[in-house]
């Protein structure tokens, strides 16, 4: 959900019917389909007259398997990684998309022709941030898009644009955020880039390590190990 729709996310409960109009779909970087609702779209929660067959409610575990970077093998996996930022890639922190179909329009701030829609559109800005995360066993290139990136910047895409205009030098721009050396826990999908052989993590959620959460993780992993040992004994 983008723009004003994002603020309504808290109104949606498990079991609600949601109806999107003028939404667009795109193939996410890791091959999962995504549905986006932008400025022009409409979101209705439990619209009258709409019925859907009952579905099974799934408990989504908040705890993803914590992975050690050095132990990740090829293929795709949903993981959580804890590490330290060792390098920021000084790419432009914004790219533009067509507000109608979501097609990426590149990185120019003026009105552009969307080839998909066949007309000139006024682009929407999306934030992007990428850096190298190291956990002592290896390093992974992290890429954050949209609201996940905005959360880490602590700014909306439009605020990022204003700051970028004040500080066009990218080294100076990124320096102002102090990301280097910070420790984060990032949940997302990891995969190995075929060409560069570099591991890449597309982050969906970012947490700053806290003692309570870490203890919970530790207990979970001990429990898991104990169960495994018991299974082996049988
Ligand atoms: Zn378009």
Tab-separated table of C-alpha atoms and ligand atoms in Angstrom:
chain	number	residue	atom	x	y	z
A	1	UNK	CA	0.000	0.000	0.000
A	2	UNK	CA	1.311	3.391	-0.976
A	3	UNK	CA	0.500	6.991	-0.169
A	4	UNK	CA	-2.604	7.559	1.981
A	5	UNK	CA	-3.535	3.886	1.762
A	6	UNK	CA	-0.547	2.925	3.885
A	7	UNK	CA	-2.014	4.802	6.852
A	8	UNK	CA	-5.131	2.615	6.678
A	9	UNK	CA	-3.205	-0.646	6.999
A	10	UNK	CA	-3.889	-0.697	10.749
A	11	UNK	CA	-7.660	-0.816	10.096
A	12	UNK	CA	-7.373	-4.196	8.362
A	13	UNK	CA	-7.922	-7.251	10.573
A	14	UNK	CA	-7.359	-10.947	9.862
A	15	UNK	CA	-10.526	-12.283	8.198
A	16	UNK	CA	-11.501	-8.957	6.585
A	17	UNK	CA	-12.386	-8.765	2.919
A	18	UNK	CA	-10.433	-6.061	1.126
A	19	UNK	CA	-11.247	-4.781	-2.308
A	20	UNK	CA	-8.650	-2.988	-4.421
A	21	UNK	CA	-9.614	-1.042	-7.499
A	22	UNK	CA	-7.106	0.355	-9.982
A	23	UNK	CA	-4.356	-1.624	-8.338
A	24	UNK	CA	-1.429	-2.893	-10.364
A	25	UNK	CA	0.574	-6.053	-10.142
A	26	UNK	CA	4.236	-6.560	-10.752
A	27	UNK	CA	6.724	-9.317	-10.426
A	28	UNK	CA	8.853	-8.747	-7.355
A	29	UNK	CA	12.618	-8.978	-7.624
A	30	UNK	CA	12.627	-12.490	-6.276
A	31	UNK	CA	9.888	-13.800	-8.528
A	32	UNK	CA	6.940	-13.417	-6.146
A	33	UNK	CA	3.939	-11.561	-7.563
A	34	UNK	CA	3.048	-8.325	-5.765
A	35	UNK	CA	-0.089	-6.171	-5.828
A	36	UNK	CA	0.416	-2.447	-5.353
A	37	UNK	CA	-2.182	0.189	-4.612
A	38	UNK	CA	-1.039	3.683	-5.534
A	39	UNK	CA	-2.443	7.192	-5.459
A	40	UNK	CA	-5.135	6.468	-8.063
A	41	UNK	CA	-6.291	3.223	-6.542
A	42	UNK	CA	-9.103	2.693	-4.076
A	43	UNK	CA	-9.133	0.497	-0.980
A	44	UNK	CA	-12.370	-0.721	0.588
A	45	UNK	CA	-12.508	-2.835	3.704
A	46	UNK	CA	-15.461	-5.261	4.000
A	47	UNK	CA	-17.457	-3.635	1.183
A	48	UNK	CA	-21.182	-4.472	1.477
A	49	UNK	CA	-22.363	-7.250	-0.809
A	50	UNK	CA	-18.912	-8.796	-1.271
A	51	UNK	CA	-18.596	-12.356	-0.060
A	52	UNK	CA	-15.750	-14.792	-0.301
A	53	UNK	CA	-15.504	-18.434	0.758
A	54	UNK	CA	-14.099	-18.867	4.240
A	55	UNK	CA	-10.375	-19.361	4.266
A	56	UNK	CA	-8.154	-20.915	6.816
A	57	UNK	CA	-6.459	-18.349	8.989
A	58	UNK	CA	-2.746	-18.852	9.024
A	59	UNK	CA	-0.590	-18.036	11.950
A	60	UNK	CA	2.459	-16.367	10.466
A	61	UNK	CA	5.412	-16.946	12.685
A	62	UNK	CA	7.098	-13.736	13.675
A	63	UNK	CA	10.312	-15.638	14.050
A	64	UNK	CA	12.057	-16.459	10.812
A	65	UNK	CA	15.049	-18.760	10.967
A	66	UNK	CA	18.078	-16.687	11.946
A	67	UNK	CA	20.753	-17.364	9.378
A	68	UNK	CA	24.511	-17.067	9.514
A	69	UNK	CA	25.613	-15.433	6.277
A	70	UNK	CA	28.506	-17.860	5.811
A	71	UNK	CA	26.117	-20.826	5.990
A	72	UNK	CA	23.635	-19.615	3.369
A	73	UNK	CA	23.701	-21.752	0.252
A	74	UNK	CA	22.377	-21.049	-3.244
A	75	UNK	CA	18.667	-20.719	-3.954
A	76	UNK	CA	16.041	-18.554	-2.336
A	77	UNK	CA	15.154	-18.535	1.302
A	78	UNK	CA	13.256	-16.403	3.770
A	79	UNK	CA	15.635	-15.606	6.555
A	80	UNK	CA	16.492	-13.169	9.260
A	81	UNK	CA	20.035	-11.904	9.455
A	82	UNK	CA	21.719	-9.895	12.164
A	83	UNK	CA	24.754	-7.944	11.130
A	84	UNK	CA	26.654	-4.692	10.948
A	85	UNK	CA	26.627	-2.248	8.035
A	86	UNK	CA	30.142	-2.230	6.599
A	87	UNK	CA	29.537	-0.319	3.378
A	88	UNK	CA	26.845	1.914	1.881
A	89	UNK	CA	26.342	1.796	-1.865
A	90	UNK	CA	26.184	5.388	-3.025
A	91	UNK	CA	23.359	4.913	-5.472
A	92	UNK	CA	20.657	7.495	-6.003
A	93	UNK	CA	18.220	6.921	-3.106
A	94	UNK	CA	15.131	7.398	-5.289
A	95	UNK	CA	13.707	6.018	-8.468
A	96	UNK	CA	10.489	6.924	-10.229
A	97	UNK	CA	7.529	4.749	-11.102
A	98	UNK	CA	4.436	5.290	-13.197
A	99	UNK	CA	1.509	6.043	-10.830
A	100	UNK	CA	-0.848	4.017	-13.045
A	101	UNK	CA	0.961	0.785	-13.759
A	102	UNK	CA	3.976	0.798	-11.447
A	103	UNK	CA	6.537	0.513	-14.234
A	104	UNK	CA	9.923	1.861	-13.232
A	105	UNK	CA	10.684	5.080	-15.126
A	106	UNK	CA	14.301	5.448	-14.079
A	107	UNK	CA	15.740	8.238	-12.052
A	108	UNK	CA	14.663	11.561	-13.553
A	109	UNK	CA	12.477	13.955	-11.546
A	110	UNK	CA	10.439	15.333	-14.419
A	111	UNK	CA	7.296	14.125	-16.150
A	112	UNK	CA	8.045	11.164	-18.338
A	113	UNK	CA	6.533	8.963	-20.929
A	114	UNK	CA	5.411	5.606	-19.590
A	115	UNK	CA	5.901	3.191	-22.461
A	116	UNK	CA	3.573	0.704	-20.813
A	117	UNK	CA	0.682	3.210	-20.628
A	118	UNK	CA	1.671	5.040	-23.800
A	119	UNK	CA	1.363	8.490	-22.248
A	120	UNK	CA	3.226	11.085	-20.240
A	121	UNK	CA	2.669	10.614	-16.521
A	122	UNK	CA	3.812	12.472	-13.453
A	123	UNK	CA	5.995	9.941	-11.660
A	124	UNK	CA	5.793	8.793	-8.065
A	125	UNK	CA	9.039	8.566	-6.137
A	126	UNK	CA	10.124	5.376	-4.434
A	127	UNK	CA	12.973	5.142	-1.966
A	128	UNK	CA	15.780	2.628	-2.345
A	129	UNK	CA	18.738	1.905	-0.125
A	130	UNK	CA	21.451	-0.720	-0.412
A	131	UNK	CA	24.392	-1.626	1.749
A	132	UNK	CA	26.667	-4.469	2.761
A	133	UNK	CA	25.829	-6.304	5.982
A	134	UNK	CA	28.461	-8.420	7.730
A	135	UNK	CA	27.884	-10.851	10.604
A	136	UNK	CA	31.419	-12.144	11.032
A	137	UNK	CA	30.765	-15.279	8.941
A	138	UNK	CA	30.313	-13.435	5.647
A	139	UNK	CA	28.651	-10.493	3.975
A	140	UNK	CA	25.409	-9.970	2.112
A	141	UNK	CA	24.276	-7.116	-0.083
A	142	UNK	CA	21.017	-5.769	1.340
A	143	UNK	CA	18.496	-3.936	-0.842
A	144	UNK	CA	15.523	-2.110	0.664
A	145	UNK	CA	12.710	-0.652	-1.405
A	146	UNK	CA	9.806	1.681	-0.769
A	147	UNK	CA	8.525	1.982	2.756
A	148	UNK	CA	11.187	-0.300	4.227
A	149	UNK	CA	13.851	2.085	2.927
A	150	UNK	CA	11.820	5.122	4.078
A	151	UNK	CA	11.706	3.671	7.592
A	152	UNK	CA	15.476	3.392	7.748
A	153	UNK	CA	15.994	6.874	6.307
A	154	UNK	CA	13.376	8.125	8.768
A	155	UNK	CA	11.892	10.148	5.892
A	156	UNK	CA	9.205	9.858	3.248
A	157	UNK	CA	10.257	9.633	-0.403
A	158	UNK	CA	9.361	13.314	-0.873
A	159	UNK	CA	11.443	14.343	2.138
A	160	UNK	CA	14.330	12.291	0.742
A	161	UNK	CA	13.937	14.172	-2.542
A	162	UNK	CA	14.153	17.536	-0.755
A	163	UNK	CA	17.233	16.444	1.183
A	164	UNK	CA	18.820	15.155	-2.005
A	165	UNK	CA	18.305	18.552	-3.627
A	166	UNK	CA	20.021	20.220	-0.659
A	167	UNK	CA	22.804	17.606	-0.608
A	168	UNK	CA	23.328	16.376	-4.179
A	169	UNK	CA	26.705	14.833	-3.342
A	170	UNK	CA	25.800	11.210	-2.565
A	171	UNK	CA	28.746	10.539	-0.231
A	172	UNK	CA	27.727	13.583	1.804
A	173	UNK	CA	24.046	12.651	1.565
A	174	UNK	CA	24.588	9.147	2.980
A	175	UNK	CA	27.182	10.359	5.484
A	176	UNK	CA	24.465	12.421	7.136
A	177	UNK	CA	22.503	9.312	8.148
A	178	UNK	CA	25.307	7.532	10.016
A	179	UNK	CA	24.357	4.040	8.802
A	180	UNK	CA	27.957	2.774	8.768
A	181	UNK	CA	28.789	0.555	11.733
A	182	UNK	CA	25.133	0.294	12.838
A	183	UNK	CA	23.738	-3.105	13.722
A	184	UNK	CA	20.429	-4.312	12.302
A	185	UNK	CA	18.286	-7.415	12.134
A	186	UNK	CA	16.826	-7.710	8.668
A	187	UNK	CA	14.109	-10.146	7.621
A	188	UNK	CA	13.694	-10.833	3.944
A	189	UNK	CA	14.411	-13.095	1.053
A	190	UNK	CA	17.976	-13.994	0.278
A	191	UNK	CA	19.301	-15.304	-3.002
A	192	UNK	CA	22.583	-15.698	-4.779
A	193	UNK	CA	23.109	-13.433	-7.754
A	194	UNK	CA	23.881	-15.648	-10.723
A	195	UNK	CA	26.334	-13.232	-12.312
A	196	UNK	CA	28.214	-11.654	-9.454
A	197	UNK	CA	27.910	-14.695	-7.144
A	198	UNK	CA	27.210	-12.154	-4.384
A	199	UNK	CA	24.460	-12.905	-1.875
A	200	UNK	CA	21.610	-10.442	-1.981
A	201	UNK	CA	18.941	-9.918	0.656
A	202	UNK	CA	15.774	-8.045	-0.206
A	203	UNK	CA	14.634	-6.804	3.163
A	204	UNK	CA	10.980	-6.654	4.166
A	205	UNK	CA	11.424	-5.761	7.793
A	206	UNK	CA	14.126	-4.080	9.821
A	207	UNK	CA	14.698	-4.259	13.521
A	208	UNK	CA	17.268	-2.763	15.800
A	209	UNK	CA	18.548	-5.554	18.066
A	210	UNK	CA	16.978	-5.509	21.515
A	211	UNK	CA	17.883	-7.726	24.424
A	212	UNK	CA	14.369	-9.163	24.914
A	213	UNK	CA	13.946	-10.255	21.295
A	214	UNK	CA	17.416	-11.754	21.251
A	215	UNK	CA	16.732	-13.878	24.329
A	216	UNK	CA	13.543	-15.177	22.696
A	217	UNK	CA	15.523	-16.146	19.596
A	218	UNK	CA	18.171	-17.851	21.665
A	219	UNK	CA	15.543	-19.862	23.575
A	220	UNK	CA	13.852	-20.876	20.311
A	221	UNK	CA	17.096	-22.117	18.825
A	222	UNK	CA	17.979	-24.032	22.007
A	223	UNK	CA	14.521	-25.638	21.975
A	224	UNK	CA	14.981	-26.581	18.332
A	225	UNK	CA	18.360	-28.126	19.004
A	226	UNK	CA	17.025	-30.066	21.981
A	227	UNK	CA	14.144	-31.430	19.895
A	228	UNK	CA	16.588	-32.481	17.186
A	229	UNK	CA	18.788	-34.284	19.691
A	230	UNK	CA	15.726	-36.083	21.105
A	231	UNK	CA	14.627	-37.100	17.622
A	232	UNK	CA	18.083	-38.458	16.892
A	233	UNK	CA	17.950	-40.527	20.071
A	234	UNK	CA	14.674	-42.136	18.974
B	1	LIG	ZN1	2.334	3.338	-16.817
